[in-house]
Short mmCIF file of C-alpha atoms and ligand atoms in Angstrom, two decimals:
data_model
loop_
_atom_site.label_atom_id
_atom_site.label_comp_id
_atom_site.label_asym_id
_atom_site.label_seq_id
_atom_site.Cartn_x
_atom_site.Cartn_y
_atom_site.Cartn_z
CA UNK P 1 88.48 118.49 114.45
CA UNK P 2 90.61 115.44 113.85
CA UNK P 3 88.95 112.60 112.03
CA UNK P 4 89.59 109.20 113.45
CA UNK P 5 91.37 106.91 111.07
CA UNK P 6 89.74 103.96 109.38
CA UNK P 7 90.37 100.47 110.66
CA UNK P 8 92.57 98.04 108.77
CA UNK P 9 89.48 96.22 107.49
CA UNK P 10 87.87 99.44 106.36
CA UNK P 11 91.00 100.36 104.44
CA UNK P 12 91.15 96.95 102.78
CA UNK P 13 87.45 97.08 101.94
CA UNK P 14 87.91 100.53 100.42
CA UNK P 15 90.74 99.23 98.26
CA UNK P 16 88.56 96.36 97.10
CA UNK P 17 85.71 98.68 96.14
CA UNK P 18 88.13 101.19 94.58
CA UNK P 19 87.08 103.99 96.85
CA UNK P 20 89.30 106.97 95.99
CA UNK P 21 88.81 108.75 99.27
CA UNK P 22 90.01 105.64 101.09
CA UNK P 23 93.16 105.66 98.96
CA UNK P 24 93.69 109.32 99.80
CA UNK P 25 93.26 108.56 103.49
CA UNK P 26 95.63 105.62 103.27
CA UNK P 27 98.29 107.91 101.82
CA UNK P 28 97.62 110.39 104.62
CA UNK P 29 98.12 107.51 107.03
CA UNK P 30 101.55 106.61 105.67
CA UNK P 31 102.50 110.28 105.79
CA UNK P 32 101.51 110.63 109.43
CA UNK P 33 104.22 110.98 112.06
CA UNK P 34 101.88 109.65 114.73
CA UNK P 35 103.27 106.30 115.98
CA UNK P 36 99.82 104.68 116.07
CA UNK P 37 99.15 105.74 112.50
CA UNK P 38 102.59 104.51 111.54
CA UNK P 39 101.90 101.10 113.04
CA UNK P 40 98.58 100.84 111.22
CA UNK P 41 100.19 102.07 108.02
CA UNK P 42 102.79 99.30 108.22
CA UNK P 43 100.08 96.71 108.81
CA UNK P 44 98.19 97.99 105.81
CA UNK P 45 101.30 97.99 103.62
CA UNK P 46 102.07 94.44 104.66
CA UNK P 47 98.54 93.36 103.71
CA UNK P 48 98.51 95.03 100.32
CA UNK P 49 102.07 94.02 99.42
CA UNK P 50 101.03 90.98 97.34
CA UNK P 51 98.87 93.24 95.17
CA UNK P 52 101.74 95.61 94.38
CA UNK P 53 104.32 95.52 91.63
CA UNK P 54 102.02 95.53 88.62
CA UNK P 55 102.22 99.20 87.70
CA UNK P 56 104.69 100.85 85.42
CA UNK P 57 106.77 103.13 87.63
CA UNK P 58 107.89 106.18 85.74
CA UNK P 59 110.01 108.98 87.16
CA UNK P 60 109.91 112.48 85.69
CA UNK P 61 112.33 115.20 86.61
CA UNK P 62 113.47 118.60 85.42
CA UNK P 63 114.24 122.10 86.61
CA UNK P 64 111.45 124.53 87.57
CA UNK P 65 109.59 125.80 84.53
CA UNK P 66 110.86 123.12 82.15
CA UNK P 67 107.28 121.97 81.62
CA UNK P 68 106.82 118.99 83.95
CA UNK P 69 103.26 119.76 84.96
CA UNK P 70 102.21 120.57 81.42
CA UNK P 71 103.84 117.37 80.20
CA UNK P 72 102.15 115.29 82.86
CA UNK P 73 98.81 116.85 82.01
CA UNK P 74 99.17 116.02 78.31
CA UNK P 75 100.83 112.65 78.82
CA UNK P 76 98.35 111.70 81.53
CA UNK P 77 95.38 112.59 79.32
CA UNK P 78 96.95 110.58 76.50
CA UNK P 79 97.23 107.56 78.79
CA UNK P 80 93.70 107.77 80.15
CA UNK P 81 92.44 108.07 76.57
CA UNK P 82 94.16 104.71 76.02
CA UNK P 83 91.99 103.47 78.85
CA UNK P 84 94.87 103.31 81.32
CA UNK P 85 94.65 104.56 84.89
CA UNK P 86 97.31 106.95 86.13
CA UNK P 87 98.44 108.06 89.57
CA UNK P 88 100.68 111.12 89.88
CA UNK P 89 102.83 111.51 92.99
CA UNK P 90 105.52 114.02 93.76
CA UNK P 91 108.79 114.11 95.62
CA UNK P 92 109.34 117.67 96.66
CA UNK P 93 111.81 118.27 99.45
CA UNK P 94 111.35 122.01 98.99
CA UNK P 95 107.62 122.09 99.50
CA UNK P 96 108.05 123.10 103.13
CA UNK P 97 109.81 126.22 101.96
CA UNK P 98 107.64 127.04 98.96
CA UNK P 99 104.42 126.12 100.70
CA UNK P 100 103.73 123.20 98.42
CA UNK P 101 104.25 123.99 94.78
CA UNK P 102 102.06 121.10 93.75
CA UNK P 103 98.91 122.99 94.64
CA UNK P 104 99.91 125.48 92.00
CA UNK P 105 100.72 122.52 89.79
CA UNK P 106 97.24 121.19 90.05
CA UNK P 107 96.00 124.24 88.23
CA UNK P 108 98.26 123.23 85.34
CA UNK P 109 96.74 119.80 85.40
CA UNK P 110 93.20 121.02 85.03
CA UNK P 111 91.86 118.22 82.97
CA UNK P 112 93.86 115.43 84.51
CA UNK P 113 92.82 116.55 87.98
CA UNK P 114 89.16 115.85 87.19
CA UNK P 115 89.75 112.77 85.04
CA UNK P 116 88.13 109.77 86.75
CA UNK P 117 90.96 107.54 85.49
CA UNK P 118 93.60 109.72 87.11
CA UNK P 119 94.63 110.46 90.68
CA UNK P 120 96.91 113.35 91.59
CA UNK P 121 98.42 113.46 95.01
CA UNK P 122 100.06 116.61 96.32
CA UNK P 123 103.52 116.17 97.61
CA UNK P 124 104.03 115.79 101.33
CA UNK P 125 106.10 118.55 102.83
CA UNK P 126 109.10 116.96 104.37
CA UNK P 127 111.85 117.77 106.79
CA UNK P 128 114.24 115.45 105.07
CA UNK P 129 114.44 113.96 101.63
CA UNK P 130 114.72 110.53 103.26
CA UNK P 131 111.35 111.03 104.93
CA UNK P 132 109.69 112.38 101.82
CA UNK P 133 110.98 109.59 99.66
CA UNK P 134 109.93 106.90 102.13
CA UNK P 135 106.41 108.27 102.11
CA UNK P 136 106.40 108.52 98.35
CA UNK P 137 107.53 104.92 98.00
CA UNK P 138 104.79 103.81 100.33
CA UNK P 139 102.22 105.96 98.54
CA UNK P 140 103.36 104.33 95.31
CA UNK P 141 102.73 100.87 96.75
CA UNK P 142 99.26 101.95 97.83
CA UNK P 143 98.50 103.26 94.33
CA UNK P 144 99.73 100.00 92.83
CA UNK P 145 97.61 97.88 95.10
CA UNK P 146 94.69 100.13 94.29
CA UNK P 147 95.18 99.07 90.69
CA UNK P 148 96.70 102.00 88.81
CA UNK P 149 98.35 100.94 85.58
CA UNK P 150 100.89 103.74 85.68
CA UNK P 151 102.44 105.62 88.56
CA UNK P 152 104.16 108.85 87.56
CA UNK P 153 106.53 110.23 90.15
CA UNK P 154 107.51 113.81 89.60
CA UNK P 155 110.32 115.74 91.14
CA UNK P 156 111.83 119.12 90.63
CA UNK P 157 115.54 118.53 90.25
CA UNK P 158 116.63 119.84 93.61
CA UNK P 159 119.53 118.27 95.46
CA UNK P 160 119.29 114.53 95.67
CA UNK P 161 115.61 114.29 94.83
CA UNK P 162 116.31 113.17 91.27
CA UNK P 163 118.42 110.31 92.53
CA UNK P 164 115.69 109.32 94.98
CA UNK P 165 113.10 109.23 92.23
CA UNK P 166 115.38 107.25 89.92
CA UNK P 167 115.86 104.83 92.82
CA UNK P 168 112.16 104.15 93.16
CA UNK P 169 111.12 103.94 89.52
CA UNK P 170 111.71 101.61 86.57
CA UNK P 171 112.00 104.26 83.92
CA UNK P 172 113.47 107.67 84.62
CA UNK P 173 112.97 110.55 82.25
CA UNK P 174 114.58 113.93 82.38
CA UNK P 175 112.84 116.93 80.84
CA UNK P 176 115.11 119.58 79.40
CA UNK P 177 114.48 122.86 77.73
CA UNK P 178 117.10 124.13 75.33
CA UNK P 179 118.15 127.74 75.59
CA UNK P 180 117.24 127.96 79.26
CA UNK P 181 120.74 127.38 80.53
CA UNK P 182 119.55 123.84 80.72
CA UNK P 183 122.26 122.67 78.38
CA UNK P 184 124.51 119.72 78.90
CA UNK P 185 126.55 121.40 81.56
CA UNK P 186 123.29 122.01 83.38
CA UNK P 187 122.76 118.33 83.99
CA UNK P 188 124.55 116.98 86.97
CA UNK P 189 126.90 114.32 85.73
CA UNK P 190 125.63 111.52 87.91
CA UNK P 191 122.08 112.17 86.80
CA UNK P 192 122.68 111.56 83.12
CA UNK P 193 123.78 108.05 84.04
CA UNK P 194 120.41 107.36 85.63
CA UNK P 195 118.39 108.62 82.71
CA UNK P 196 116.40 106.27 80.45
CA UNK P 197 115.05 109.06 78.32
CA UNK P 198 115.69 112.73 77.76
CA UNK P 199 112.68 114.71 76.63
CA UNK P 200 113.34 118.07 75.07
CA UNK P 201 110.25 120.11 75.90
CA UNK P 202 108.40 122.94 74.14
CA UNK P 203 109.07 121.66 70.65
CA UNK P 204 106.78 124.22 69.07
CA UNK P 205 106.88 127.80 67.85
CA UNK P 206 110.23 129.20 66.73
CA UNK P 207 112.31 126.75 68.68
CA UNK P 208 112.84 124.17 65.96
CA UNK P 209 116.52 124.77 65.22
CA UNK P 210 117.49 125.09 68.82
CA UNK P 211 115.58 121.93 69.62
CA UNK P 212 117.24 119.91 66.87
CA UNK P 213 120.66 120.99 68.06
CA UNK P 214 119.85 120.17 71.67
CA UNK P 215 118.55 116.80 70.68
CA UNK P 216 121.72 116.04 68.79
CA UNK P 217 123.91 117.15 71.71
CA UNK P 218 122.02 115.05 74.24
CA UNK P 219 122.16 112.03 71.97
CA UNK P 220 125.92 112.41 71.74
CA UNK P 221 126.29 112.80 75.47
CA UNK P 222 124.17 109.75 76.23
CA UNK P 223 125.96 107.75 73.59
CA UNK P 224 129.31 108.44 75.22
CA UNK P 225 128.01 107.01 78.49
CA UNK P 226 127.26 103.72 76.71
CA UNK P 227 124.64 102.17 78.95
CA UNK P 228 124.37 98.42 78.89
CA UNK P 229 121.06 96.97 77.86
CA UNK P 230 118.78 99.88 77.21
CA UNK P 231 120.11 102.78 75.17
CA UNK P 232 118.55 105.98 76.49
CA UNK P 233 116.53 107.84 73.89
CA UNK P 234 116.25 111.53 73.26
CA UNK P 235 112.78 112.66 72.22
CA UNK P 236 111.11 115.99 71.75
CA UNK P 237 107.57 116.97 72.55
CA UNK P 238 105.16 119.82 72.86
CA UNK P 239 102.71 119.62 75.71
CA UNK P 240 100.72 122.43 74.16
CA UNK P 241 100.48 121.03 70.63
CA UNK P 242 100.33 117.52 72.06
CA UNK P 243 103.06 116.22 69.75
CA UNK P 244 105.73 113.63 70.43
CA UNK P 245 103.71 112.01 73.20
CA UNK P 246 102.82 108.84 71.28
CA UNK P 247 106.48 108.19 70.43
CA UNK P 248 107.48 108.62 74.06
CA UNK P 249 104.81 106.16 75.14
CA UNK P 250 105.80 103.60 72.54
CA UNK P 251 109.43 103.89 73.66
CA UNK P 252 108.37 103.25 77.23
CA UNK P 253 106.43 100.18 76.16
CA UNK P 254 109.42 99.02 74.21
CA UNK P 255 111.51 99.39 77.35
CA UNK P 256 109.09 97.25 79.36
CA UNK P 257 108.91 94.57 76.67
CA UNK P 258 112.66 94.47 76.17
CA UNK P 259 113.97 94.84 79.68
CA UNK P 260 111.69 92.56 81.64
CA UNK P 261 114.48 90.80 83.53
CA UNK P 262 116.48 93.93 84.08
CA UNK P 263 113.43 95.62 85.55
CA UNK P 264 112.88 92.72 87.94
CA UNK P 265 116.50 92.93 89.07
CA UNK P 266 116.34 96.68 89.35
CA UNK P 267 113.27 96.50 91.57
CA UNK P 268 114.91 93.93 93.81
CA UNK P 269 118.03 95.96 94.29
CA UNK P 270 115.91 99.06 94.91
CA UNK P 271 114.15 97.19 97.74
CA UNK P 272 117.44 96.17 99.29
CA UNK P 273 118.78 99.69 98.97
CA UNK P 274 115.65 101.00 100.60
CA UNK P 275 115.93 98.57 103.49
CA UNK P 276 119.59 99.47 104.03
CA UNK P 277 118.70 103.13 103.98
CA UNK P 278 115.97 102.60 106.58
CA UNK P 279 118.44 100.78 108.81
CA UNK P 280 120.88 103.69 108.54
CA UNK P 281 118.15 106.26 109.18
CA UNK P 282 116.91 104.39 112.25
CA UNK P 283 120.39 103.95 113.61
CA UNK P 284 121.07 107.64 113.29
CA UNK P 285 117.74 108.49 114.86
CA UNK P 286 118.40 106.14 117.77
CA UNK P 287 121.88 107.53 118.16
CA UNK P 288 120.62 111.11 118.21
CA UNK P 289 117.94 110.47 120.76
CA UNK P 290 120.16 108.32 122.99
CA UNK P 291 123.17 110.62 123.04
CA UNK P 292 121.36 113.91 122.78
CA UNK P 293 122.16 116.97 120.75
CA UNK P 294 123.93 118.69 123.66
CA UNK P 295 126.59 116.01 123.87
CA UNK P 296 126.97 115.98 120.12
CA UNK P 297 127.38 119.74 120.03
CA UNK P 298 129.91 119.58 122.85
CA UNK P 299 132.05 117.19 120.84
CA UNK P 300 131.59 119.27 117.73
CA UNK P 301 133.05 122.24 119.60
CA UNK P 302 135.98 120.15 120.83
CA UNK P 303 136.66 119.05 117.27
CA UNK P 304 136.41 122.60 115.97
CA UNK P 305 138.87 123.92 118.51
CA UNK P 306 141.30 121.12 117.84
CA UNK P 307 141.07 119.55 121.31
CA UNK P 308 140.27 116.18 119.87
CA UNK P 309 140.37 114.51 116.48
CA UNK P 310 137.12 113.82 114.64
CA UNK P 311 137.84 110.12 114.93
CA UNK P 312 138.35 110.25 118.71
CA UNK P 313 135.22 112.34 119.08
CA UNK P 314 133.19 109.86 117.07
CA UNK P 315 134.44 107.00 119.25
CA UNK P 316 133.57 108.87 122.45
CA UNK P 317 130.09 109.56 121.14
CA UNK P 318 129.61 105.95 120.14
CA UNK P 319 130.73 104.90 123.62
CA UNK P 320 127.98 107.10 125.05
CA UNK P 321 125.54 105.51 122.62
CA UNK P 322 126.34 101.90 123.44
CA UNK P 323 126.39 102.58 127.17
N1 LIG H 401 105.49 126.70 74.17
C1 LIG H 401 105.34 125.80 75.13
N2 LIG H 401 105.29 126.19 76.42
C2 LIG H 401 105.14 125.26 77.37
C3 LIG H 401 105.04 123.87 77.07
N3 LIG H 401 104.94 123.18 78.23
C4 LIG H 401 104.95 124.09 79.21
N4 LIG H 401 105.07 125.35 78.73
C5 LIG H 401 105.10 126.59 79.49
O1 LIG H 401 106.21 126.61 80.37
C6 LIG H 401 105.88 127.17 81.62
C7 LIG H 401 106.19 126.20 82.75
O2 LIG H 401 105.42 125.04 82.59
P1 LIG H 401 105.10 124.04 83.81
O3 LIG H 401 104.41 122.86 83.20
O4 LIG H 401 104.43 124.73 84.90
O5 LIG H 401 106.57 123.66 84.26
P2 LIG H 401 107.04 122.84 85.57
O6 LIG H 401 108.29 122.13 85.17
O7 LIG H 401 105.94 122.03 86.11
O8 LIG H 401 107.40 124.00 86.56
P3 LIG H 401 107.53 123.93 88.17
O9 LIG H 401 106.28 123.28 88.70
O10 LIG H 401 107.67 125.35 88.57
O11 LIG H 401 108.75 123.13 88.48
C8 LIG H 401 104.41 127.55 81.52
O12 LIG H 401 104.31 128.90 81.19
C9 LIG H 401 103.89 126.68 80.40
O13 LIG H 401 102.79 127.25 79.74
C10 LIG H 401 105.10 123.49 75.68
O14 LIG H 401 105.03 122.32 75.30
N5 LIG H 401 105.25 124.49 74.77
MG1 LIG H 402 105.09 121.95 87.99
#
């Protein structure tokens, strides 16, 4: 049976009284494809907007198995022990295929999952990265308005998802594991430029030498890129031995103290970028539904067989659209 959604007032009341299940339902609302839910979601977002913007927005990425979930468990517990509240969201464009890896993740976040100061939200399964990242951005705003001090946004480094997460957070950290083929060549070039911190994971056991070498190499690579303002740091940690976490946290605080203006500017340009993206997405959606896939396919065939140039075809299609 489908539950009816809460009213706008009920949502707002639930936010005021810090009712977790209301937050969860609000996130479900922004994830819904139902036009009525969407309209209500936008009303809600508009209402809570003034209460947003106070959280630290931290992005965490890395290849499967690098140790993201274990890191978030240990880091999250560290933060809640500091009396901070933490929301964990995920951008996972592959979850449709894998059946939602975050459910499995939750088992690696045993303690955090039941910590009253933490909130873990499984990733929505998405058709498109654009859709997933819109919902994650909106979920982030809801978590901020709800009052979380920190929002951690996790993504497995598939396709463009790392870029999306970097584009919605203040501080973007990349987890890397030496000796896993995850060496410098393993990082997509454009990604390194977005990184505020590289964390070399699993700094325990017999890995020491390998870790030190990796750390040195990453430092060199980041140095060559010469960021302005903040110089990205390379840190090591062990989620199992719970080491290195305090240094990472103090670096992040340093970043927020030092880069206040830059963060403000970054957030503003992220908003503009987001708006522009939404305009593009809507235009394409309108175009597709107005012209229809049959017409588009027809022109694709004409282009393939050389009957018409891609440019001419695009103009014909646009004529159909504006008609
Ligand atoms: N020795 C050691 N092993 C670790 C550490 N952190 C994680 N691991 C192990 O590495 C494996 C993968 O860890 P996860 O935390 O699930 O990695 P993940 O990046 O979330 O993986 P996906 O969710 O599949 O993308 C597990 O077997 C962990 O026990 C660490 O600090 N030290
Ligand atoms: Mg994981």
